[in-house]
mmCIF file of C-alpha atoms in Angstrom:
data_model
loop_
_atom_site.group_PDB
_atom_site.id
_atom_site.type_symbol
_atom_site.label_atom_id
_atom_site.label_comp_id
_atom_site.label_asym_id
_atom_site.label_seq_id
_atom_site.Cartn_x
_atom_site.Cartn_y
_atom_site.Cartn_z
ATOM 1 C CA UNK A 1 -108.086 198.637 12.333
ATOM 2 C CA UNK A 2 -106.521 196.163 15.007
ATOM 3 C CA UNK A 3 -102.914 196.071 16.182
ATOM 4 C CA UNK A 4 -101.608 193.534 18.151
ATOM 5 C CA UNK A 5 -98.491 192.867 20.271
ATOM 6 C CA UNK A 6 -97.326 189.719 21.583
ATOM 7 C CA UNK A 7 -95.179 189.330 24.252
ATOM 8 C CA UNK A 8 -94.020 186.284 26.994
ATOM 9 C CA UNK A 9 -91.948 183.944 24.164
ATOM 10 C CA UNK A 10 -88.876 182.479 25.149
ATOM 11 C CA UNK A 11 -86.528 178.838 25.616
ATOM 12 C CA UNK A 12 -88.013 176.503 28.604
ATOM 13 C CA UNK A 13 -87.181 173.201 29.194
ATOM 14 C CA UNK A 14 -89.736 170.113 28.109
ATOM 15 C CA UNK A 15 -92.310 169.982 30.436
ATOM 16 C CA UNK A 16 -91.722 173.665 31.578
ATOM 17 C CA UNK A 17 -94.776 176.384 31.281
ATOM 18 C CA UNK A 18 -94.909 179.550 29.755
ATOM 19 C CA UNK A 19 -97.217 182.393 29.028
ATOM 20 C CA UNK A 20 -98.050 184.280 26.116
ATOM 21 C CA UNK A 21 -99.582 187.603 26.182
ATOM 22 C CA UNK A 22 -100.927 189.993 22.795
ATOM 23 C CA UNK A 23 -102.468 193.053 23.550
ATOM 24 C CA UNK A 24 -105.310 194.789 21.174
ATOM 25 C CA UNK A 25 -105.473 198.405 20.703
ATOM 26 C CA UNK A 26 -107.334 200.146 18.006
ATOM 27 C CA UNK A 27 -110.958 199.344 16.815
ATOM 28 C CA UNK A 28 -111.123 196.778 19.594
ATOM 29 C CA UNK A 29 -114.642 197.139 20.257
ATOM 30 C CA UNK A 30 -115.347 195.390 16.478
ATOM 31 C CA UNK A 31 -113.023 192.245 17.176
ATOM 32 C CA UNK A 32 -115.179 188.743 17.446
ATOM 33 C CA UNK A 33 -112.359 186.939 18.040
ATOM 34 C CA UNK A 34 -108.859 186.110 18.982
ATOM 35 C CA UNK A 35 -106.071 183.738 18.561
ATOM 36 C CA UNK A 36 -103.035 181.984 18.122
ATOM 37 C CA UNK A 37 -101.363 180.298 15.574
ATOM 38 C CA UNK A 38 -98.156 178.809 15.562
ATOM 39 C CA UNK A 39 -95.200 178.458 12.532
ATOM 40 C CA UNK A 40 -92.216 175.971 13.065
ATOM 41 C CA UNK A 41 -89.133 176.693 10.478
ATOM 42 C CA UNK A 42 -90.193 174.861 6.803
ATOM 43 C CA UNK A 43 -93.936 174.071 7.968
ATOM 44 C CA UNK A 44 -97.133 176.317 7.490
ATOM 45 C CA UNK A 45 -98.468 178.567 10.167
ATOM 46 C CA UNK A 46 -101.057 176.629 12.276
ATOM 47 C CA UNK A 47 -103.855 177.156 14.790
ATOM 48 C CA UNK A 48 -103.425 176.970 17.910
ATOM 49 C CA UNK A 49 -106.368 177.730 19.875
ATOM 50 C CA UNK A 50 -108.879 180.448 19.418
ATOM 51 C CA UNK A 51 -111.870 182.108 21.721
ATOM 52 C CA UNK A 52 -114.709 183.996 20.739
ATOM 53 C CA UNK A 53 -116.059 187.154 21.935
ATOM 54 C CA UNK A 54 -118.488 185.153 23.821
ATOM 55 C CA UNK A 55 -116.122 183.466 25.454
ATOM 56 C CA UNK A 56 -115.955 179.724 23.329
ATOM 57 C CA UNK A 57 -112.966 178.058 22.982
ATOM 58 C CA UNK A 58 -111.237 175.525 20.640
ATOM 59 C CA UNK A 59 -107.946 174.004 20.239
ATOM 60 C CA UNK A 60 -105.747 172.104 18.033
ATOM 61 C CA UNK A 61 -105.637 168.156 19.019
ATOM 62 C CA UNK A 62 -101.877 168.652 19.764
ATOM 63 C CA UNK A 63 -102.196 171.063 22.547
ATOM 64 C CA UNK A 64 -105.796 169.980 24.168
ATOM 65 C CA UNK A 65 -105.285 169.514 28.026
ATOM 66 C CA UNK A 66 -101.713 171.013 27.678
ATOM 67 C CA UNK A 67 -102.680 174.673 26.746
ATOM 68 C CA UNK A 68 -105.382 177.133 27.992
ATOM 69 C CA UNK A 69 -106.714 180.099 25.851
ATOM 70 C CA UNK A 70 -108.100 183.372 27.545
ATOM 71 C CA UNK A 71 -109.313 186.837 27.722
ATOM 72 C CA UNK A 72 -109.157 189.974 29.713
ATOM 73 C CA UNK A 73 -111.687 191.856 27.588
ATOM 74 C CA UNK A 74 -111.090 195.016 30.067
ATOM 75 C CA UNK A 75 -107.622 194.996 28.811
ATOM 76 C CA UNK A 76 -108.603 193.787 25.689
ATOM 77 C CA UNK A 77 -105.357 190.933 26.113
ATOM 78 C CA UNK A 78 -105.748 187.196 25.172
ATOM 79 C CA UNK A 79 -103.078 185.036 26.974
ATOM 80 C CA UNK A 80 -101.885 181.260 25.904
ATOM 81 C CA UNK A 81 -101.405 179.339 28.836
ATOM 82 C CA UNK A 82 -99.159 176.837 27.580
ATOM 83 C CA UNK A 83 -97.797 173.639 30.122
ATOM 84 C CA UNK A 84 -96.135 170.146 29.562
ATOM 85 C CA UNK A 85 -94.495 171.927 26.643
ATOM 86 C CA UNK A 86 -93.007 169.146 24.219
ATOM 87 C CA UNK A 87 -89.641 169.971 21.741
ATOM 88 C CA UNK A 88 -92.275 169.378 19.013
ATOM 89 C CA UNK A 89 -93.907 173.018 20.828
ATOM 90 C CA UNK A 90 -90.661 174.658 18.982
ATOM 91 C CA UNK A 91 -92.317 177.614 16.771
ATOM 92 C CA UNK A 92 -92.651 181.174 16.158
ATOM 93 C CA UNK A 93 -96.332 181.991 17.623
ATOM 94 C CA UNK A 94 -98.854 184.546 16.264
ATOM 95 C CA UNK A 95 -101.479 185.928 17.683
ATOM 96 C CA UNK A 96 -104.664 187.092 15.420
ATOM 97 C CA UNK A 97 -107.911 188.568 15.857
ATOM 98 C CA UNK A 98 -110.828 188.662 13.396
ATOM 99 C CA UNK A 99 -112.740 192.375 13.533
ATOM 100 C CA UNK A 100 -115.032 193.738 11.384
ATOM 101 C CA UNK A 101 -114.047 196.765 9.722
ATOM 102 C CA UNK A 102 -116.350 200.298 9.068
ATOM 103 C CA UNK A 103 -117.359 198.546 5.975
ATOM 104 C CA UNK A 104 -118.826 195.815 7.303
ATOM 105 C CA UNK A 105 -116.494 193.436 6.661
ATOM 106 C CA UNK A 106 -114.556 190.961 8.600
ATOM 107 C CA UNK A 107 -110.603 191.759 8.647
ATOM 108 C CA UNK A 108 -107.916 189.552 10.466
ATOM 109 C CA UNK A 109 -105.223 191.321 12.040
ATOM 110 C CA UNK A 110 -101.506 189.452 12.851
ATOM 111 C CA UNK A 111 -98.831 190.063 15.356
ATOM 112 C CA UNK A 112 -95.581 189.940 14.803
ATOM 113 C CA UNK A 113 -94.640 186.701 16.216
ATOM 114 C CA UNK A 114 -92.663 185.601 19.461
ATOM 115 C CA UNK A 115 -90.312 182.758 19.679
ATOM 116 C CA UNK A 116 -90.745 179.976 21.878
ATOM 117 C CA UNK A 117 -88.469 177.258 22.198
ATOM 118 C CA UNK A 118 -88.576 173.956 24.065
ATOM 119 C CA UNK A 119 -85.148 172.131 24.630
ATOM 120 C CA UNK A 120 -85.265 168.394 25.544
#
């Protein structure tokens, strides 16, 4: 299994930066990839951006040029490089990674979640 622990959330002004870090531990060798999704209040939990093992990347529309995905792979960390961030940012943010389990089969794994607010 995969556990994962997100950390860097908090309230920045529009057009402020922050980072977002989530930390793998576990069966960490099996995960193919990682990402992050992102929940406002009353809307479903969306992607965000997502990299491979290999190092490919893709994003939501809403965030391209704005955001940057990445991965320490020593420390098995992805971080969300997030800039220009908009009020319509506002969200609780997830971070998930897909693994394959002992049986062969491919498993997602979810954070808990970290705030991040935008104020305008």
């Amino acid at each position: 299994q995969v556990q994962l622990v997100e950390s860097g959330g908090g309230l920045v002004q529009a057009g402020g930066s922050l980072r977002l870090s989530c930390a793998a531990s576990g069966s960490t060798f099996s995960i193919t990839s990682m990402g992050w999704y992102r929940q406002a209040p009353g809307k479903q939990r969306d992607l965000v951006a997502f990299i491979t093992s290999g190092g490919s990347t893709v994003y939501a529309d809403s965030v391209k040029g704005r955001f940057t995905i990445s991965r320490d792979n020593a420390k098995n960390t992805v971080y969300l490089q997030m800039s220009d961030l908009k009020p319509e940012d506002t969200a609780v943010y997830f971070c998930n990674a897909l693994y394959i389990s002992g049986s062969d089969q491919q498993m997602g794994s979810w954070g808990q979640g970290t705030q991040v607010t935008v104020s305008s």
